[in-house]
Coordinates of C-alpha atoms and ligand atoms in Angstrom, one line a residue:
X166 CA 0.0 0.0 0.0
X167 CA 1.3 3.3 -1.1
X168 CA 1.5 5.6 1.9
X169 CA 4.3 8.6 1.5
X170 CA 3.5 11.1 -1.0
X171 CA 6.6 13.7 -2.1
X172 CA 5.0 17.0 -3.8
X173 CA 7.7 18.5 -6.0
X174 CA 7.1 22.1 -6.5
X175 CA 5.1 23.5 -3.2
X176 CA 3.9 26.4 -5.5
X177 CA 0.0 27.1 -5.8
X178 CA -1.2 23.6 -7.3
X179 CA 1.1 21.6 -5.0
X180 CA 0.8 23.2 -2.0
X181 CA -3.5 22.8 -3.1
X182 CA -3.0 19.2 -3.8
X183 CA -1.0 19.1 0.2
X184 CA -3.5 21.0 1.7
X185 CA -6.2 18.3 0.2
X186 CA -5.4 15.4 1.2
X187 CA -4.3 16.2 4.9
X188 CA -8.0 18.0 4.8
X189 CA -9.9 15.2 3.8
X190 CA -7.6 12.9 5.6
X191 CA -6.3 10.4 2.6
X192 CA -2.9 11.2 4.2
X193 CA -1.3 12.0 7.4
X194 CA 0.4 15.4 7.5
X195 CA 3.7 13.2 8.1
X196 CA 3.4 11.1 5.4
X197 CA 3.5 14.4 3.0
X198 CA 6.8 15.8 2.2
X199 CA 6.5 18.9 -0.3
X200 CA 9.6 21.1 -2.1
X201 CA 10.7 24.0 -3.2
X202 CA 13.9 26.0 -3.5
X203 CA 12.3 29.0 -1.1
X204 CA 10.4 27.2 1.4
X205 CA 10.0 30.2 3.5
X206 CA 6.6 30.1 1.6
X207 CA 5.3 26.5 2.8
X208 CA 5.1 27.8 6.9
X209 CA 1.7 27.2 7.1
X210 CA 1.6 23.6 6.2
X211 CA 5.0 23.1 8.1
X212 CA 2.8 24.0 10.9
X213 CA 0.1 21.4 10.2
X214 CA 3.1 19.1 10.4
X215 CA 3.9 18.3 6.9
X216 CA 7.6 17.7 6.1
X217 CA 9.0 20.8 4.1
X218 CA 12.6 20.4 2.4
X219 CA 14.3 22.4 -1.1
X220 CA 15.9 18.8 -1.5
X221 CA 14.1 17.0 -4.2
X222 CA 16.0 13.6 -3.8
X223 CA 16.0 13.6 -0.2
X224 CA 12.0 13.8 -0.5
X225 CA 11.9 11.4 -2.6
X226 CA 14.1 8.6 -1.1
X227 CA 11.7 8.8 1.9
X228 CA 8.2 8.9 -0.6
X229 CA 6.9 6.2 -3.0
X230 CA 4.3 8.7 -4.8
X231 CA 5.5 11.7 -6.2
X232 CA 3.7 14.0 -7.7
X233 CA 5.3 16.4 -9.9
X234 CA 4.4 20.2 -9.7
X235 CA 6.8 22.7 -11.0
X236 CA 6.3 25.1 -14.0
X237 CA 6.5 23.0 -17.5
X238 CA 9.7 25.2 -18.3
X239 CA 11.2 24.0 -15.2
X240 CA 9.7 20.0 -15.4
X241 CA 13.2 18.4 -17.5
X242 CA 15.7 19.7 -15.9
X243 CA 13.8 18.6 -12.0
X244 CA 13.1 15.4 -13.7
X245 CA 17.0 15.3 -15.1
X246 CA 17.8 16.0 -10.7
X247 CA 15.5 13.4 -9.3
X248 CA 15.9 10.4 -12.1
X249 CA 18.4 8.4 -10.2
X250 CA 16.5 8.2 -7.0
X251 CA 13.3 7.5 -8.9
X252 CA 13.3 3.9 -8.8
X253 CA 10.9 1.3 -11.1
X254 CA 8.8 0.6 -7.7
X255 CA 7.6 4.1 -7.3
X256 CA 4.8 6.2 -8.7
X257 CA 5.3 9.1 -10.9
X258 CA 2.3 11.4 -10.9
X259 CA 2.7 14.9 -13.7
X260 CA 0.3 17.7 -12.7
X261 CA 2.4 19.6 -15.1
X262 CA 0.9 21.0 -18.1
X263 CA 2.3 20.2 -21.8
X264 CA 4.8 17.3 -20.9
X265 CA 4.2 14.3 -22.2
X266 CA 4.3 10.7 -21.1
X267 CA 7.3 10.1 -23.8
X268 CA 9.1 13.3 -22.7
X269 CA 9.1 12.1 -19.2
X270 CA 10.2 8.4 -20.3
X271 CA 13.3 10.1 -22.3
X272 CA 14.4 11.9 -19.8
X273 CA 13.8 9.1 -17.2
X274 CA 15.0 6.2 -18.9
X275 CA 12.8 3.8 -16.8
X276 CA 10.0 1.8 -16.0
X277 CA 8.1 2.9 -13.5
X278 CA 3.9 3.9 -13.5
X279 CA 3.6 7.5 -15.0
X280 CA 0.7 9.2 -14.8
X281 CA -0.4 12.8 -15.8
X282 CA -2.9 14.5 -14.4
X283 CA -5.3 17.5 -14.9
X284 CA -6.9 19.2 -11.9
X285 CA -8.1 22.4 -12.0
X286 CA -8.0 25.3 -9.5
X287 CA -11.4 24.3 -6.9
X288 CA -9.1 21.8 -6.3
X289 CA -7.9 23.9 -3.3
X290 CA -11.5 23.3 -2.0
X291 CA -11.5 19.7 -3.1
X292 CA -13.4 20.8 -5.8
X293 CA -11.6 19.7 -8.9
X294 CA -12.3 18.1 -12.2
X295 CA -9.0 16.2 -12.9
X296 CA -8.4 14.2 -16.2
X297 CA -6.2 11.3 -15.7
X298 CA -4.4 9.2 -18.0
X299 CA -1.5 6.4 -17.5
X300 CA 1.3 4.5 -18.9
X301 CA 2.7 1.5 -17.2
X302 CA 0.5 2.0 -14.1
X303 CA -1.4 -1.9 -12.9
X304 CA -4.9 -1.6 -11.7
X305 CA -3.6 -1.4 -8.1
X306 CA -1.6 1.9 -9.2
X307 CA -5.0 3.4 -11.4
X308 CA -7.2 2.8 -8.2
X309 CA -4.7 4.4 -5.5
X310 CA -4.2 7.2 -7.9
X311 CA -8.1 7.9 -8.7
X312 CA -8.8 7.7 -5.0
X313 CA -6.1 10.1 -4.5
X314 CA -8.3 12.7 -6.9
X315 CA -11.2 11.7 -6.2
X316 CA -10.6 13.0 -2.5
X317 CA -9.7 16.7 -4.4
X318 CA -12.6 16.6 -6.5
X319 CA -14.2 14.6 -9.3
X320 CA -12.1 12.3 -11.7
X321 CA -12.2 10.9 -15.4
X322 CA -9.6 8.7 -17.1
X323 CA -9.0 9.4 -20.4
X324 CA -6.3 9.4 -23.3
X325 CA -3.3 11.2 -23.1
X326 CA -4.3 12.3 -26.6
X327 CA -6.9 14.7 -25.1
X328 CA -4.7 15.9 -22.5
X329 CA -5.1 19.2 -24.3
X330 CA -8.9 19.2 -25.0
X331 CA -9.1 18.8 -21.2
X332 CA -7.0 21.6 -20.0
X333 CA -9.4 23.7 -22.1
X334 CA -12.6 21.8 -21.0
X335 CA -11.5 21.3 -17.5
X336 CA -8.6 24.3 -16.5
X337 CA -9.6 27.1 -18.8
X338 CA -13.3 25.8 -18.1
X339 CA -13.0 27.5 -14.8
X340 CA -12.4 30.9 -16.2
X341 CA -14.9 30.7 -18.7
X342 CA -17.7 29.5 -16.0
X343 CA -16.0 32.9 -13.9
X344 CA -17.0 35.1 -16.9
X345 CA -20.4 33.6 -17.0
X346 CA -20.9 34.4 -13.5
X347 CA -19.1 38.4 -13.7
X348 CA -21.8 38.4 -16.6
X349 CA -25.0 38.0 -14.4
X350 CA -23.7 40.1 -11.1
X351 CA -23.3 43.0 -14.1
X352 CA -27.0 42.5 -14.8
X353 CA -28.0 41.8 -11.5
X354 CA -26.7 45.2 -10.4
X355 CA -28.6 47.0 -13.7
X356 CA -32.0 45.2 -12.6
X357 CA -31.6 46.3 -8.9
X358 CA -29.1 44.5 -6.7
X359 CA -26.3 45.4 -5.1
X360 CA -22.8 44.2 -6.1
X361 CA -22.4 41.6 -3.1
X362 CA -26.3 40.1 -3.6
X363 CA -25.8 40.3 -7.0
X364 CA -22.6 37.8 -6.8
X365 CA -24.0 35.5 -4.2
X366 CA -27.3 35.0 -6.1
X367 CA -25.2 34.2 -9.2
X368 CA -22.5 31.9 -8.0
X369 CA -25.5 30.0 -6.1
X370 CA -27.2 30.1 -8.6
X371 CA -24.3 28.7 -11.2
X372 CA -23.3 26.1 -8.5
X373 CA -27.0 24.8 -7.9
X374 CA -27.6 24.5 -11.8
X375 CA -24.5 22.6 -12.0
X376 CA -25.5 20.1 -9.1
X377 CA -28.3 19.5 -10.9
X378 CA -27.0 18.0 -13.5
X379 CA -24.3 16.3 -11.6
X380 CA -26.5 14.9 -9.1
X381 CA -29.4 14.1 -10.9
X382 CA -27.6 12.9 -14.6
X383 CA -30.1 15.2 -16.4
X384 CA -29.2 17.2 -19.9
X385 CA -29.2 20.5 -19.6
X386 CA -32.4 21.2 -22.1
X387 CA -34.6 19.1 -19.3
X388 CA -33.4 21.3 -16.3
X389 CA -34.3 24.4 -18.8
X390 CA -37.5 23.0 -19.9
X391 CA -38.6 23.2 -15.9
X392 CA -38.0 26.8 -15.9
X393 CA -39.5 27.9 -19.2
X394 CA -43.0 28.6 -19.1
X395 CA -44.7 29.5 -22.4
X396 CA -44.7 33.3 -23.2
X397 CA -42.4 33.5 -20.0
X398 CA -39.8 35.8 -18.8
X399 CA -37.1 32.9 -19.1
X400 CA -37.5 31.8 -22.4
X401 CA -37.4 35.8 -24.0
X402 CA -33.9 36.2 -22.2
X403 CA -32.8 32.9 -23.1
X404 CA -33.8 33.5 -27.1
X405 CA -32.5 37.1 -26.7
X406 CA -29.0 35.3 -25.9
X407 CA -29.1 33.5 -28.1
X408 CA -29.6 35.6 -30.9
X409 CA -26.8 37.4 -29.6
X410 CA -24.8 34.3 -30.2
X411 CA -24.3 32.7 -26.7
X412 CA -23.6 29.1 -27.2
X413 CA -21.9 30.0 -30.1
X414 CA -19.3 32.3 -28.8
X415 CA -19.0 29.9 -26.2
X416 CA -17.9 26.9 -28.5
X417 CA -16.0 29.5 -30.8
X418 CA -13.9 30.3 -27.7
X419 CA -13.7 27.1 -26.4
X420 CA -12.3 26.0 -29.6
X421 CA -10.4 28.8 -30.4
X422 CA -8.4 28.0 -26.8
X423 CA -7.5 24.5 -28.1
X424 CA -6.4 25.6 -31.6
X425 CA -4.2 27.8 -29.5
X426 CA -3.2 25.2 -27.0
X427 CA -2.7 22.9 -30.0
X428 CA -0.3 24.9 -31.7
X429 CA 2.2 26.2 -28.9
Ligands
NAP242 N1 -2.7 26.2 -11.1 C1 -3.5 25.3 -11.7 O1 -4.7 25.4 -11.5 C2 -3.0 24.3 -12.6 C3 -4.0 23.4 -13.1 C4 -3.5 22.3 -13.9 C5 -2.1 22.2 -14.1 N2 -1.2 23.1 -13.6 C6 0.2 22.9 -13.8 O2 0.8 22.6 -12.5 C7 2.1 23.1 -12.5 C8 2.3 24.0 -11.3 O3 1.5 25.2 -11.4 P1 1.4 26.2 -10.3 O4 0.3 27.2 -10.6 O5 1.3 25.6 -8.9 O6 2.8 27.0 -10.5 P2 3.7 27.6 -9.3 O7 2.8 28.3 -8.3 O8 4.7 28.5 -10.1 O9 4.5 26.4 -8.6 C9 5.6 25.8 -9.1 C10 6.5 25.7 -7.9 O10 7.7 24.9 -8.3 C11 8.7 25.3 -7.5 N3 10.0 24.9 -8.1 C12 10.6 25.5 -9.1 N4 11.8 24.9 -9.4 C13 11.9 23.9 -8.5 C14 12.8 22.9 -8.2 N5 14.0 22.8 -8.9 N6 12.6 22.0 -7.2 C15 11.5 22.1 -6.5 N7 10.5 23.0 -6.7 C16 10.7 23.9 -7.6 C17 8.6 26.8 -7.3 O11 9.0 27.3 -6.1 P3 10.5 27.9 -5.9 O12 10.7 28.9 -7.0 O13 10.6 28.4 -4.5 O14 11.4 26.7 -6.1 C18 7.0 27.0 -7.4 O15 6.5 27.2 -6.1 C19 2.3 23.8 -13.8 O16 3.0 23.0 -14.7 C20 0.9 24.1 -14.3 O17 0.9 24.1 -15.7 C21 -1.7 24.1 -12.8

């Protein structure tokens, strides 16, 4: 059973990931070990008693997960540092975004279970939707690293090929849903609200539709159908939008974000 987890990179997603899983309890604050080079900037979960270090190898020599969390720019040359102490029975888990399963095996050289993984940022209130894919990993490795996500958020495997449809769908999701959101506290304010009503109505709102369909399976179009009665207020704003061209500026930006991720 896989119990010591090193977090390489304590910047905003690792230290997310840290704070996680001693919150929901998958892991003992002493069986986390996190890095950086400054590490004046991991106090606080020093103080919650997980071990803080700016020596990669030593973390890992003491871990058999490790989940890698640095900038991509910075992800060869920290895999280059840690590759001898990364032995074929430990766990290699990529939250890094771009580098693929082959880059990491040619700079590795070996043979143990990679995984990448895509969270998103709710997961610093284990809220995430993380896309996971594998290479090398047994069923034993796929289930410990799904429960690992699942206790940040919400998880789907899928193929590394869509790595890069999910960071748009999943990552970049989160902004678009923000913009969404900014969108009806603006027109909440011009229809009478304050500013702070406006925004809690809206992100209620946004988070209650969405646990709808979540927790009930529906499609959209059914949960609409409930609100629109005919000649009703909800269907003229809804027809107004999208004559405006709503969905579709939606899936042209969407898709506009992956030609873009596609290409760099
Ligand atoms: N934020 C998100 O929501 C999100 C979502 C999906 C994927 N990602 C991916 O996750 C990765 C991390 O993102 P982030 O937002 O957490 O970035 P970040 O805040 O910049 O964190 C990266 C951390 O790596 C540390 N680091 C740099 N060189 C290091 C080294 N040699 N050894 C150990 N630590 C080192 C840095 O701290 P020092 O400078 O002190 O060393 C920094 O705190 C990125 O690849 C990003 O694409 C992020």
């Amino acid at each position: 059973m896989r119990k010591k987890i090193a977090i390489i990179g304590g910047g905003n997603l690792g230290t997310a990931i840290a704070e996680g899983l001693v919150k929901s309890k998958f892991s003992k604050p002493q069986d986390i070990i996190i890095t950086k080079r400054n590490i004046a900037t991991l106090r606080s979960l020093k103080e919650k008693g997980v071990e803080v270090t700016d020596d990669n190898n030593a973390a890992i020599k003491k871990a058999d997960t490790i989940i890698l969390a640095v900038k991509p720019f910075q992800a060869a040359e920290v895999l280059n540092g840690i590759k001898k102490e990364l032995a074929n029975s430990k766990l290699l888990i990529s939250v890094v975004t771009g580098v693929t399963m082959t880059e990491m095996d040619e700079v590795l050289k070996k043979t143990l279970a990679v995984f990448r993984a895509m969270p998103n940022t709710a997961i610093a209130i284990q809220e995430s939707m993380t896309c996971i894919c594998s290479r090398r990993a047994d069923a034993a490795d796929t289930n410990y690293v799904n429960s690992l996500f699942t206790t940040l958020g919400k998880v789907v495997t899928i193929d590394e090929k869509l790595m890069e449809a999910a960071t748009i769908l999943g990552a970049c999701g989160t902004a678009y849903a923000m913009r969404y959101i900014r969108a009806s506290i603006q027109g909440g304010i011009e229809i009478g609200f304050d500013a702070a009503t406006a925004s809690l109505i809206a992100a209620q709102t946004a988070k209650g539709a969405a646990e709808l369909l979540l927790q009930k399976g529906t499609h959209p179009e059914q949960e609409i159908d409930k609100v629109t009665t005919p000649k009703g207020c909800t269907i003229a704003g809804l027809n107004e939008m999208e004559h405006q061209g709503f969905s579709s500026s939606l899936i042209k930006g969407i898709v506009a974000s992956y030609k873009k991720i596609a290409k760099d």
